[in-house]
């Protein structure tokens, strides 16, 4: 304890010397050095109380880093990730873990559903726990040893057990309060681009309320608002591919003229890793969107072209789509067992199609993190859509080949 007091007194003395030099414009370093004994004596006389009268800025989360920076190194980060088994979660775990971070992954699923996460870090660096979003004790146990917490828990439709309020508002608020209580250094909360309090979709309204609750409980939290994310497991472009296999035409709500800036999932995961490692991102909000703006109809036609089908789009008024979704929504909230949920036909999804989802010009984004997002039209990003080709992954004529053949037949 005496040693601790001496170190704190010396730190205070150095701060006093710096302020005195700035005030009196002391340019001679020897004069400052000669003043140190008197300042040390005055600092000892002040009887400093640790944690109250004197506060030392906390070290960076990477201050204890050891090694060259790979998986077998230690980045100094112990990171708890909620939502690690989700679409975005597995990519975030991969990128944060491969820099040598210890990962604590609370999940609600069985061992079979989370075993793929074990190999994303070095031996012993991936720790998996069971938890519940309503169980404060397990949440506290999952975060109390971490200096970074990432929350990616979300829900795009309501069920009998969990509402939008439960998942997108109550849990983030509870998590932020617990993180503040146990002394977590960094909190990263993943929301959604377009989250507004007056949004017609209950999903986006709950996301906006969740952001406000996190900010209130943990003011230095970093908010990440990704646009529609595309990738192998996405629930955006895959919807068009699935509908092309099930229906005579791909249903497009109203005119399909709402605007989107879809972003590749790996780009978002890399951005979150960058945010975790950069202390200057604390307290900021980042909108992560792709480089190009598309209409909803253009995205659907791009998918149809990629999967090499002759099917087209069909424009259906939103009130008809809502009427079709009502029986399913009613059953989701009442049946005591899981129900298959048709992608793109839930009420919240239909309501969401009346707004644009474009990054604001004055908001922070990929460029502020030094990242250039991928173009979603290149083959690497959209390669997964080839699985919807009717004849198989490699089979099927391209649309322009259809046009050439039809022209020859008509001639």
mmCIF file of C-alpha atoms in Angstrom:
data_model
loop_
_atom_site.group_PDB
_atom_site.id
_atom_site.type_symbol
_atom_site.label_atom_id
_atom_site.label_comp_id
_atom_site.label_asym_id
_atom_site.label_seq_id
_atom_site.Cartn_x
_atom_site.Cartn_y
_atom_site.Cartn_z
ATOM 1 C CA UNK A 1 0.000 0.000 0.000
ATOM 2 C CA UNK A 2 2.856 2.395 0.822
ATOM 3 C CA UNK A 3 4.442 1.630 -2.543
ATOM 4 C CA UNK A 4 1.148 2.352 -4.266
ATOM 5 C CA UNK A 5 0.868 5.705 -2.464
ATOM 6 C CA UNK A 6 4.428 6.613 -3.463
ATOM 7 C CA UNK A 7 3.743 5.872 -7.128
ATOM 8 C CA UNK A 8 0.577 7.934 -7.056
ATOM 9 C CA UNK A 9 2.388 10.814 -5.362
ATOM 10 C CA UNK A 10 5.082 10.769 -8.030
ATOM 11 C CA UNK A 11 2.473 10.774 -10.783
ATOM 12 C CA UNK A 12 0.755 13.770 -9.178
ATOM 13 C CA UNK A 13 4.080 15.541 -8.823
ATOM 14 C CA UNK A 14 4.880 15.051 -12.484
ATOM 15 C CA UNK A 15 1.464 16.454 -13.392
ATOM 16 C CA UNK A 16 2.072 19.499 -11.160
ATOM 17 C CA UNK A 17 5.450 20.084 -12.761
ATOM 18 C CA UNK A 18 3.914 19.956 -16.230
ATOM 19 C CA UNK A 19 1.164 22.409 -15.358
ATOM 20 C CA UNK A 20 3.615 24.761 -13.637
ATOM 21 C CA UNK A 21 5.936 24.717 -16.630
ATOM 22 C CA UNK A 22 3.045 25.557 -18.935
ATOM 23 C CA UNK A 23 1.858 28.370 -16.679
ATOM 24 C CA UNK A 24 5.228 30.015 -16.074
ATOM 25 C CA UNK A 25 6.728 28.950 -19.439
ATOM 26 C CA UNK A 26 9.655 27.201 -17.841
ATOM 27 C CA UNK A 27 12.084 26.296 -20.617
ATOM 28 C CA UNK A 28 14.978 25.050 -18.550
ATOM 29 C CA UNK A 29 14.580 21.346 -17.827
ATOM 30 C CA UNK A 30 17.011 21.621 -14.889
ATOM 31 C CA UNK A 31 14.708 24.088 -13.153
ATOM 32 C CA UNK A 32 11.850 21.632 -13.342
ATOM 33 C CA UNK A 33 14.059 18.822 -12.025
ATOM 34 C CA UNK A 34 15.179 20.905 -9.055
ATOM 35 C CA UNK A 35 11.546 21.579 -8.167
ATOM 36 C CA UNK A 36 10.685 17.885 -7.924
ATOM 37 C CA UNK A 37 11.683 17.274 -4.233
ATOM 38 C CA UNK A 38 9.447 20.084 -2.996
ATOM 39 C CA UNK A 39 6.578 18.907 -5.138
ATOM 40 C CA UNK A 40 7.002 15.317 -3.875
ATOM 41 C CA UNK A 41 6.826 16.575 -0.318
ATOM 42 C CA UNK A 42 3.682 18.579 -1.018
ATOM 43 C CA UNK A 43 2.087 15.597 -2.726
ATOM 44 C CA UNK A 44 2.817 13.330 0.261
ATOM 45 C CA UNK A 45 1.308 15.920 2.567
ATOM 46 C CA UNK A 46 -1.965 15.829 0.664
ATOM 47 C CA UNK A 47 -2.739 12.271 1.951
ATOM 48 C CA UNK A 48 -4.116 11.019 -1.395
ATOM 49 C CA UNK A 49 -6.928 8.472 -1.269
ATOM 50 C CA UNK A 50 -6.765 5.981 -4.157
ATOM 51 C CA UNK A 51 -9.821 6.025 -6.417
ATOM 52 C CA UNK A 52 -11.280 9.214 -4.948
ATOM 53 C CA UNK A 53 -8.921 12.206 -4.903
ATOM 54 C CA UNK A 54 -6.604 10.937 -7.624
ATOM 55 C CA UNK A 55 -7.538 9.160 -10.852
ATOM 56 C CA UNK A 56 -5.015 7.637 -13.237
ATOM 57 C CA UNK A 57 -6.274 7.162 -16.818
ATOM 58 C CA UNK A 58 -6.943 3.434 -17.339
ATOM 59 C CA UNK A 59 -4.601 1.535 -19.659
ATOM 60 C CA UNK A 60 -5.595 0.493 -23.167
ATOM 61 C CA UNK A 61 -7.315 -2.880 -23.557
ATOM 62 C CA UNK A 62 -4.253 -3.996 -25.551
ATOM 63 C CA UNK A 63 -1.683 -2.756 -23.017
ATOM 64 C CA UNK A 64 -0.840 -6.329 -21.918
ATOM 65 C CA UNK A 65 -0.321 -7.613 -25.467
ATOM 66 C CA UNK A 66 2.324 -10.322 -25.855
ATOM 67 C CA UNK A 67 3.633 -11.810 -29.085
ATOM 68 C CA UNK A 68 3.549 -10.913 -32.768
ATOM 69 C CA UNK A 69 -0.216 -10.567 -33.099
ATOM 70 C CA UNK A 70 -1.390 -13.937 -34.425
ATOM 71 C CA UNK A 71 -3.738 -16.508 -32.901
ATOM 72 C CA UNK A 72 -0.989 -17.875 -30.642
ATOM 73 C CA UNK A 73 -0.209 -14.406 -29.271
ATOM 74 C CA UNK A 74 -2.160 -12.525 -26.616
ATOM 75 C CA UNK A 75 -3.675 -9.194 -27.644
ATOM 76 C CA UNK A 76 -4.478 -8.176 -24.068
ATOM 77 C CA UNK A 77 -8.192 -8.424 -24.862
ATOM 78 C CA UNK A 78 -10.609 -10.713 -23.066
ATOM 79 C CA UNK A 79 -13.787 -10.372 -25.097
ATOM 80 C CA UNK A 80 -17.290 -11.620 -24.316
ATOM 81 C CA UNK A 81 -19.459 -11.953 -27.427
ATOM 82 C CA UNK A 82 -23.233 -12.268 -27.126
ATOM 83 C CA UNK A 83 -24.853 -13.575 -30.290
ATOM 84 C CA UNK A 84 -21.757 -15.504 -31.377
ATOM 85 C CA UNK A 85 -23.734 -18.282 -33.094
ATOM 86 C CA UNK A 86 -25.675 -15.858 -35.292
ATOM 87 C CA UNK A 87 -25.002 -14.830 -38.875
ATOM 88 C CA UNK A 88 -22.650 -11.932 -38.068
ATOM 89 C CA UNK A 89 -21.442 -13.394 -34.764
ATOM 90 C CA UNK A 90 -19.343 -16.237 -36.163
ATOM 91 C CA UNK A 91 -17.420 -13.823 -38.412
ATOM 92 C CA UNK A 92 -16.771 -11.411 -35.556
ATOM 93 C CA UNK A 93 -15.518 -14.230 -33.312
ATOM 94 C CA UNK A 94 -13.152 -15.353 -36.073
ATOM 95 C CA UNK A 95 -11.614 -11.913 -36.666
ATOM 96 C CA UNK A 96 -11.299 -10.893 -33.020
ATOM 97 C CA UNK A 97 -9.940 -14.296 -31.955
ATOM 98 C CA UNK A 98 -7.335 -14.528 -34.706
ATOM 99 C CA UNK A 99 -5.553 -11.466 -33.292
ATOM 100 C CA UNK A 100 -4.813 -13.438 -30.110
ATOM 101 C CA UNK A 101 -7.807 -12.445 -27.957
ATOM 102 C CA UNK A 102 -9.403 -14.605 -25.292
ATOM 103 C CA UNK A 103 -13.032 -15.199 -26.240
ATOM 104 C CA UNK A 104 -15.920 -15.904 -23.857
ATOM 105 C CA UNK A 105 -18.979 -17.014 -25.814
ATOM 106 C CA UNK A 106 -22.287 -17.256 -23.903
ATOM 107 C CA UNK A 107 -24.903 -19.142 -25.920
ATOM 108 C CA UNK A 108 -28.376 -20.690 -25.501
ATOM 109 C CA UNK A 109 -27.863 -23.568 -27.947
ATOM 110 C CA UNK A 110 -26.582 -27.130 -27.719
ATOM 111 C CA UNK A 111 -22.947 -28.143 -28.074
ATOM 112 C CA UNK A 112 -23.512 -29.245 -31.681
ATOM 113 C CA UNK A 113 -24.688 -25.773 -32.681
ATOM 114 C CA UNK A 114 -21.653 -23.979 -31.265
ATOM 115 C CA UNK A 115 -18.804 -26.429 -31.798
ATOM 116 C CA UNK A 116 -17.670 -24.675 -34.993
ATOM 117 C CA UNK A 117 -16.565 -21.700 -32.866
ATOM 118 C CA UNK A 118 -14.000 -23.756 -30.919
ATOM 119 C CA UNK A 119 -11.455 -23.761 -33.750
ATOM 120 C CA UNK A 120 -11.540 -19.988 -34.262
ATOM 121 C CA UNK A 121 -8.943 -19.349 -31.558
ATOM 122 C CA UNK A 122 -5.848 -20.996 -30.156
ATOM 123 C CA UNK A 123 -6.098 -23.893 -27.719
ATOM 124 C CA UNK A 124 -7.884 -22.768 -24.548
ATOM 125 C CA UNK A 125 -8.676 -19.289 -25.894
ATOM 126 C CA UNK A 126 -12.353 -20.040 -26.711
ATOM 127 C CA UNK A 127 -14.565 -20.492 -23.639
ATOM 128 C CA UNK A 128 -18.232 -21.333 -24.095
ATOM 129 C CA UNK A 129 -20.904 -20.758 -21.463
ATOM 130 C CA UNK A 130 -24.644 -21.278 -21.131
ATOM 131 C CA UNK A 131 -26.772 -18.245 -20.321
ATOM 132 C CA UNK A 132 -30.251 -16.762 -20.638
ATOM 133 C CA UNK A 133 -31.130 -13.187 -21.560
ATOM 134 C CA UNK A 134 -33.400 -12.990 -18.500
ATOM 135 C CA UNK A 135 -30.814 -14.470 -16.097
ATOM 136 C CA UNK A 136 -28.734 -11.599 -14.663
ATOM 137 C CA UNK A 137 -26.465 -13.960 -12.741
ATOM 138 C CA UNK A 138 -25.254 -15.781 -15.861
ATOM 139 C CA UNK A 139 -24.857 -12.509 -17.758
ATOM 140 C CA UNK A 140 -22.732 -11.077 -14.951
ATOM 141 C CA UNK A 141 -20.660 -14.250 -14.790
ATOM 142 C CA UNK A 142 -19.993 -14.015 -18.542
ATOM 143 C CA UNK A 143 -18.719 -10.396 -18.509
ATOM 144 C CA UNK A 144 -17.043 -9.891 -15.126
ATOM 145 C CA UNK A 145 -13.635 -11.143 -16.369
ATOM 146 C CA UNK A 146 -13.706 -9.268 -19.693
ATOM 147 C CA UNK A 147 -12.440 -5.853 -20.702
ATOM 148 C CA UNK A 148 -14.442 -5.860 -23.972
ATOM 149 C CA UNK A 149 -18.066 -6.933 -24.517
ATOM 150 C CA UNK A 150 -19.794 -7.176 -27.915
ATOM 151 C CA UNK A 151 -23.565 -7.528 -28.144
ATOM 152 C CA UNK A 152 -25.027 -8.848 -31.396
ATOM 153 C CA UNK A 153 -28.185 -10.447 -30.006
ATOM 154 C CA UNK A 154 -31.172 -9.591 -32.176
ATOM 155 C CA UNK A 155 -34.481 -10.891 -33.441
ATOM 156 C CA UNK A 156 -36.295 -10.089 -36.702
ATOM 157 C CA UNK A 157 -39.657 -11.567 -35.716
ATOM 158 C CA UNK A 158 -41.484 -12.067 -32.441
ATOM 159 C CA UNK A 159 -42.367 -15.406 -30.875
ATOM 160 C CA UNK A 160 -44.327 -16.663 -27.904
ATOM 161 C CA UNK A 161 -41.196 -16.575 -25.724
ATOM 162 C CA UNK A 162 -39.390 -13.457 -26.917
ATOM 163 C CA UNK A 163 -40.728 -10.134 -28.170
ATOM 164 C CA UNK A 164 -38.814 -7.313 -29.853
ATOM 165 C CA UNK A 165 -38.874 -5.486 -26.529
ATOM 166 C CA UNK A 166 -37.269 -8.434 -24.719
ATOM 167 C CA UNK A 167 -34.453 -8.998 -27.204
ATOM 168 C CA UNK A 168 -33.701 -5.553 -28.660
ATOM 169 C CA UNK A 169 -34.376 -3.277 -25.662
ATOM 170 C CA UNK A 170 -34.545 -5.012 -22.268
ATOM 171 C CA UNK A 171 -31.518 -7.273 -22.738
ATOM 172 C CA UNK A 172 -29.153 -4.590 -24.143
ATOM 173 C CA UNK A 173 -30.124 -2.255 -21.301
ATOM 174 C CA UNK A 174 -29.543 -4.953 -18.693
ATOM 175 C CA UNK A 175 -26.218 -5.910 -20.267
ATOM 176 C CA UNK A 176 -25.000 -2.290 -20.372
ATOM 177 C CA UNK A 177 -25.900 -1.773 -16.719
ATOM 178 C CA UNK A 178 -24.054 -4.936 -15.676
ATOM 179 C CA UNK A 179 -21.008 -3.975 -17.760
ATOM 180 C CA UNK A 180 -20.897 -0.562 -16.097
ATOM 181 C CA UNK A 181 -21.262 -2.166 -12.671
ATOM 182 C CA UNK A 182 -18.450 -4.733 -13.045
ATOM 183 C CA UNK A 183 -16.050 -2.305 -14.742
ATOM 184 C CA UNK A 184 -15.961 -3.478 -18.365
ATOM 185 C CA UNK A 185 -13.737 -1.109 -20.380
ATOM 186 C CA UNK A 186 -15.364 -1.316 -23.818
ATOM 187 C CA UNK A 187 -18.917 -2.123 -24.924
ATOM 188 C CA UNK A 188 -19.792 -2.521 -28.610
ATOM 189 C CA UNK A 189 -23.517 -2.684 -29.375
ATOM 190 C CA UNK A 190 -24.623 -3.771 -32.861
ATOM 191 C CA UNK A 191 -27.891 -2.144 -33.925
ATOM 192 C CA UNK A 192 -29.229 -1.620 -37.475
ATOM 193 C CA UNK A 193 -29.043 1.111 -40.097
ATOM 194 C CA UNK A 194 -32.413 2.810 -40.253
ATOM 195 C CA UNK A 195 -33.288 2.419 -36.569
ATOM 196 C CA UNK A 196 -35.704 5.252 -35.803
ATOM 197 C CA UNK A 197 -38.194 5.881 -33.016
ATOM 198 C CA UNK A 198 -40.945 6.650 -35.557
ATOM 199 C CA UNK A 199 -40.178 3.800 -37.939
ATOM 200 C CA UNK A 200 -43.249 1.902 -39.237
ATOM 201 C CA UNK A 201 -41.564 -1.434 -38.436
ATOM 202 C CA UNK A 202 -41.638 -2.558 -34.802
ATOM 203 C CA UNK A 203 -38.232 -4.171 -35.316
ATOM 204 C CA UNK A 204 -36.502 -0.887 -36.165
ATOM 205 C CA UNK A 205 -38.363 1.008 -33.433
ATOM 206 C CA UNK A 206 -37.092 -1.499 -30.866
ATOM 207 C CA UNK A 207 -33.549 -1.171 -32.244
ATOM 208 C CA UNK A 208 -33.678 2.610 -31.741
ATOM 209 C CA UNK A 209 -34.967 2.174 -28.189
ATOM 210 C CA UNK A 210 -32.168 -0.322 -27.514
ATOM 211 C CA UNK A 211 -29.524 2.166 -28.674
ATOM 212 C CA UNK A 212 -30.897 4.845 -26.345
ATOM 213 C CA UNK A 213 -30.976 2.424 -23.399
ATOM 214 C CA UNK A 214 -27.354 1.377 -23.977
ATOM 215 C CA UNK A 215 -26.191 4.989 -24.284
ATOM 216 C CA UNK A 216 -27.901 5.907 -21.028
ATOM 217 C CA UNK A 217 -26.412 3.017 -19.038
ATOM 218 C CA UNK A 218 -22.957 2.982 -20.692
ATOM 219 C CA UNK A 219 -22.223 6.403 -22.288
ATOM 220 C CA UNK A 220 -18.867 5.342 -23.762
ATOM 221 C CA UNK A 221 -20.395 2.416 -25.673
ATOM 222 C CA UNK A 222 -19.715 2.213 -29.405
ATOM 223 C CA UNK A 223 -22.846 1.782 -31.533
ATOM 224 C CA UNK A 224 -22.491 -0.070 -34.843
ATOM 225 C CA UNK A 225 -25.336 0.326 -37.352
ATOM 226 C CA UNK A 226 -24.764 -1.986 -40.331
ATOM 227 C CA UNK A 227 -26.873 -1.821 -43.464
ATOM 228 C CA UNK A 228 -28.481 -4.993 -44.815
ATOM 229 C CA UNK A 229 -25.759 -7.634 -44.511
ATOM 230 C CA UNK A 230 -25.172 -10.128 -47.310
ATOM 231 C CA UNK A 231 -23.314 -13.413 -47.068
ATOM 232 C CA UNK A 232 -23.784 -17.168 -47.102
ATOM 233 C CA UNK A 233 -26.245 -17.220 -44.191
ATOM 234 C CA UNK A 234 -27.975 -13.891 -44.871
ATOM 235 C CA UNK A 235 -31.702 -13.227 -44.637
ATOM 236 C CA UNK A 236 -31.736 -10.695 -47.461
ATOM 237 C CA UNK A 237 -30.537 -11.887 -50.876
ATOM 238 C CA UNK A 238 -31.214 -15.504 -49.924
ATOM 239 C CA UNK A 239 -34.891 -14.526 -49.648
ATOM 240 C CA UNK A 240 -35.021 -13.763 -53.377
ATOM 241 C CA UNK A 241 -33.298 -17.047 -54.198
ATOM 242 C CA UNK A 242 -35.661 -19.033 -51.997
ATOM 243 C CA UNK A 243 -38.737 -17.338 -53.462
ATOM 244 C CA UNK A 244 -37.495 -18.055 -56.982
ATOM 245 C CA UNK A 245 -37.565 -21.772 -56.181
ATOM 246 C CA UNK A 246 -40.957 -21.772 -54.432
ATOM 247 C CA UNK A 247 -43.123 -19.325 -56.388
ATOM 248 C CA UNK A 248 -43.853 -18.643 -60.066
ATOM 249 C CA UNK A 249 -42.395 -15.134 -59.603
ATOM 250 C CA UNK A 250 -40.418 -13.355 -56.891
ATOM 251 C CA UNK A 251 -42.836 -11.146 -54.887
ATOM 252 C CA UNK A 252 -41.738 -7.513 -54.545
ATOM 253 C CA UNK A 253 -43.587 -5.350 -52.031
ATOM 254 C CA UNK A 254 -45.231 -2.311 -53.648
ATOM 255 C CA UNK A 255 -42.965 -0.919 -56.364
ATOM 256 C CA UNK A 256 -39.650 -2.157 -54.990
ATOM 257 C CA UNK A 257 -38.196 1.362 -55.173
ATOM 258 C CA UNK A 258 -36.851 1.599 -51.612
ATOM 259 C CA UNK A 259 -33.084 2.157 -51.505
ATOM 260 C CA UNK A 260 -30.477 -0.064 -49.836
ATOM 261 C CA UNK A 261 -26.692 -0.078 -49.407
ATOM 262 C CA UNK A 262 -26.000 -3.759 -48.722
ATOM 263 C CA UNK A 263 -22.665 -4.629 -47.121
ATOM 264 C CA UNK A 264 -20.617 -7.825 -47.092
ATOM 265 C CA UNK A 265 -20.637 -9.621 -43.730
ATOM 266 C CA UNK A 266 -16.857 -10.015 -43.578
ATOM 267 C CA UNK A 267 -16.376 -6.250 -43.981
ATOM 268 C CA UNK A 268 -18.622 -5.595 -40.974
ATOM 269 C CA UNK A 269 -16.725 -8.167 -38.889
ATOM 270 C CA UNK A 270 -13.367 -6.585 -39.783
ATOM 271 C CA UNK A 271 -14.767 -3.157 -38.840
ATOM 272 C CA UNK A 272 -15.900 -4.431 -35.435
ATOM 273 C CA UNK A 273 -12.439 -5.910 -34.824
ATOM 274 C CA UNK A 274 -10.932 -2.519 -35.687
ATOM 275 C CA UNK A 275 -13.323 -0.803 -33.274
ATOM 276 C CA UNK A 276 -12.375 -3.225 -30.489
ATOM 277 C CA UNK A 277 -8.674 -2.438 -30.925
ATOM 278 C CA UNK A 278 -9.076 1.344 -31.285
ATOM 279 C CA UNK A 279 -9.818 3.205 -28.049
ATOM 280 C CA UNK A 280 -10.706 6.379 -29.958
ATOM 281 C CA UNK A 281 -13.913 4.757 -31.221
ATOM 282 C CA UNK A 282 -15.435 4.824 -27.718
ATOM 283 C CA UNK A 283 -18.702 6.732 -27.508
ATOM 284 C CA UNK A 284 -19.120 6.969 -31.275
ATOM 285 C CA UNK A 285 -21.716 5.639 -33.708
ATOM 286 C CA UNK A 286 -20.666 4.018 -36.987
ATOM 287 C CA UNK A 287 -22.928 3.401 -39.967
ATOM 288 C CA UNK A 288 -21.456 0.569 -42.027
ATOM 289 C CA UNK A 289 -22.807 0.454 -45.571
ATOM 290 C CA UNK A 290 -21.594 -0.638 -48.995
ATOM 291 C CA UNK A 291 -20.281 1.670 -51.687
ATOM 292 C CA UNK A 292 -23.281 1.418 -54.019
ATOM 293 C CA UNK A 293 -26.979 2.190 -53.579
ATOM 294 C CA UNK A 294 -29.529 -0.224 -55.089
ATOM 295 C CA UNK A 295 -33.291 -0.288 -55.192
ATOM 296 C CA UNK A 296 -35.059 -3.328 -53.780
ATOM 297 C CA UNK A 297 -36.158 -4.295 -57.283
ATOM 298 C CA UNK A 298 -32.598 -4.047 -58.664
ATOM 299 C CA UNK A 299 -31.312 -6.374 -55.966
ATOM 300 C CA UNK A 300 -33.984 -8.955 -56.737
ATOM 301 C CA UNK A 301 -33.162 -8.873 -60.449
ATOM 302 C CA UNK A 302 -29.447 -9.132 -59.702
ATOM 303 C CA UNK A 303 -30.118 -12.333 -57.752
ATOM 304 C CA UNK A 304 -32.279 -13.757 -60.554
ATOM 305 C CA UNK A 305 -29.486 -13.045 -63.019
ATOM 306 C CA UNK A 306 -26.914 -14.708 -60.776
ATOM 307 C CA UNK A 307 -28.933 -17.895 -60.320
ATOM 308 C CA UNK A 308 -29.668 -18.047 -64.088
ATOM 309 C CA UNK A 309 -33.423 -18.283 -64.025
ATOM 310 C CA UNK A 310 -36.090 -17.037 -66.404
ATOM 311 C CA UNK A 311 -38.430 -16.132 -63.580
ATOM 312 C CA UNK A 312 -39.269 -12.491 -63.074
ATOM 313 C CA UNK A 313 -40.513 -10.266 -60.262
ATOM 314 C CA UNK A 314 -44.153 -9.626 -59.344
ATOM 315 C CA UNK A 315 -45.180 -6.368 -57.651
ATOM 316 C CA UNK A 316 -47.663 -6.973 -54.847
ATOM 317 C CA UNK A 317 -49.282 -4.228 -52.730
ATOM 318 C CA UNK A 318 -48.158 -4.183 -49.124
ATOM 319 C CA UNK A 319 -51.707 -4.510 -47.755
ATOM 320 C CA UNK A 320 -52.076 -7.875 -49.512
ATOM 321 C CA UNK A 321 -48.732 -9.068 -48.097
ATOM 322 C CA UNK A 322 -49.788 -7.968 -44.617
ATOM 323 C CA UNK A 323 -53.056 -9.871 -44.915
ATOM 324 C CA UNK A 324 -51.130 -13.009 -45.931
ATOM 325 C CA UNK A 325 -48.781 -12.651 -42.960
ATOM 326 C CA UNK A 326 -51.480 -12.164 -40.297
ATOM 327 C CA UNK A 327 -52.301 -15.870 -39.657
ATOM 328 C CA UNK A 328 -48.628 -16.728 -39.283
ATOM 329 C CA UNK A 329 -47.978 -13.786 -36.939
ATOM 330 C CA UNK A 330 -50.940 -14.835 -34.804
ATOM 331 C CA UNK A 331 -49.676 -18.411 -34.513
ATOM 332 C CA UNK A 332 -46.090 -17.369 -33.739
ATOM 333 C CA UNK A 333 -47.224 -15.645 -30.541
ATOM 334 C CA UNK A 334 -49.391 -18.511 -29.311
ATOM 335 C CA UNK A 335 -48.141 -21.971 -30.239
ATOM 336 C CA UNK A 336 -45.803 -23.511 -27.627
ATOM 337 C CA UNK A 337 -43.432 -25.048 -30.191
ATOM 338 C CA UNK A 338 -41.136 -23.642 -32.915
ATOM 339 C CA UNK A 339 -42.775 -22.813 -36.210
ATOM 340 C CA UNK A 340 -41.197 -22.510 -39.664
ATOM 341 C CA UNK A 341 -40.985 -18.840 -40.482
ATOM 342 C CA UNK A 342 -41.250 -17.959 -44.189
ATOM 343 C CA UNK A 343 -38.454 -15.530 -44.990
ATOM 344 C CA UNK A 344 -39.674 -12.174 -46.238
ATOM 345 C CA UNK A 345 -43.290 -12.723 -45.227
ATOM 346 C CA UNK A 346 -43.276 -11.489 -41.630
ATOM 347 C CA UNK A 347 -45.137 -8.315 -40.663
ATOM 348 C CA UNK A 348 -42.019 -6.450 -39.499
ATOM 349 C CA UNK A 349 -40.228 -7.254 -42.776
ATOM 350 C CA UNK A 350 -43.171 -5.979 -44.846
ATOM 351 C CA UNK A 351 -43.484 -2.785 -42.787
ATOM 352 C CA UNK A 352 -39.753 -2.129 -43.194
ATOM 353 C CA UNK A 353 -40.018 -1.877 -46.994
ATOM 354 C CA UNK A 354 -41.496 1.627 -46.831
ATOM 355 C CA UNK A 355 -38.194 3.291 -45.810
ATOM 356 C CA UNK A 356 -34.757 3.794 -47.402
ATOM 357 C CA UNK A 357 -31.647 2.369 -45.721
ATOM 358 C CA UNK A 358 -28.823 4.614 -46.883
ATOM 359 C CA UNK A 359 -25.857 5.878 -44.877
ATOM 360 C CA UNK A 360 -26.008 9.542 -43.909
ATOM 361 C CA UNK A 361 -23.304 11.681 -45.500
ATOM 362 C CA UNK A 362 -22.116 13.142 -42.179
ATOM 363 C CA UNK A 363 -21.952 9.845 -40.250
ATOM 364 C CA UNK A 364 -18.841 7.805 -39.464
ATOM 365 C CA UNK A 365 -18.279 4.710 -41.553
ATOM 366 C CA UNK A 366 -15.756 2.338 -43.099
ATOM 367 C CA UNK A 367 -13.463 5.125 -44.314
ATOM 368 C CA UNK A 368 -12.995 6.387 -40.743
ATOM 369 C CA UNK A 369 -11.758 2.911 -39.790
ATOM 370 C CA UNK A 370 -9.393 2.638 -42.760
ATOM 371 C CA UNK A 371 -11.463 -0.072 -44.485
ATOM 372 C CA UNK A 372 -12.557 -0.311 -48.116
ATOM 373 C CA UNK A 373 -15.735 -2.455 -48.323
ATOM 374 C CA UNK A 374 -16.159 -5.072 -51.032
ATOM 375 C CA UNK A 375 -18.361 -4.551 -54.053
ATOM 376 C CA UNK A 376 -21.227 -7.007 -53.561
ATOM 377 C CA UNK A 377 -21.533 -7.603 -57.305
ATOM 378 C CA UNK A 378 -18.190 -9.349 -57.595
ATOM 379 C CA UNK A 379 -18.174 -13.131 -57.861
ATOM 380 C CA UNK A 380 -16.629 -13.743 -54.445
ATOM 381 C CA UNK A 381 -19.428 -12.054 -52.492
ATOM 382 C CA UNK A 382 -22.377 -13.468 -54.462
ATOM 383 C CA UNK A 383 -20.920 -16.920 -55.121
ATOM 384 C CA UNK A 384 -23.182 -18.520 -52.499
ATOM 385 C CA UNK A 385 -26.284 -17.686 -54.557
ATOM 386 C CA UNK A 386 -25.256 -20.249 -57.180
ATOM 387 C CA UNK A 387 -26.724 -22.940 -54.925
ATOM 388 C CA UNK A 388 -30.191 -21.786 -56.064
ATOM 389 C CA UNK A 389 -29.561 -22.746 -59.690
ATOM 390 C CA UNK A 390 -32.231 -25.231 -60.705
ATOM 391 C CA UNK A 391 -29.858 -27.638 -62.469
ATOM 392 C CA UNK A 392 -27.158 -27.570 -59.827
ATOM 393 C CA UNK A 393 -24.259 -25.413 -58.752
ATOM 394 C CA UNK A 394 -22.512 -25.402 -62.142
ATOM 395 C CA UNK A 395 -25.536 -26.043 -64.370
ATOM 396 C CA UNK A 396 -27.788 -23.574 -66.108
ATOM 397 C CA UNK A 397 -27.555 -21.067 -68.914
ATOM 398 C CA UNK A 398 -26.904 -17.420 -68.249
ATOM 399 C CA UNK A 399 -29.765 -14.966 -68.992
ATOM 400 C CA UNK A 400 -27.885 -13.476 -71.952
ATOM 401 C CA UNK A 401 -27.541 -16.997 -73.390
ATOM 402 C CA UNK A 402 -31.337 -17.329 -73.135
ATOM 403 C CA UNK A 403 -31.730 -14.115 -75.122
ATOM 404 C CA UNK A 404 -29.309 -15.265 -77.839
ATOM 405 C CA UNK A 405 -31.076 -18.636 -78.172
ATOM 406 C CA UNK A 406 -34.523 -17.005 -78.317
ATOM 407 C CA UNK A 407 -33.280 -14.626 -81.008
ATOM 408 C CA UNK A 408 -32.028 -17.537 -83.118
ATOM 409 C CA UNK A 409 -35.317 -19.420 -82.732
ATOM 410 C CA UNK A 410 -37.389 -16.405 -83.696
ATOM 411 C CA UNK A 411 -35.204 -15.841 -86.768
#
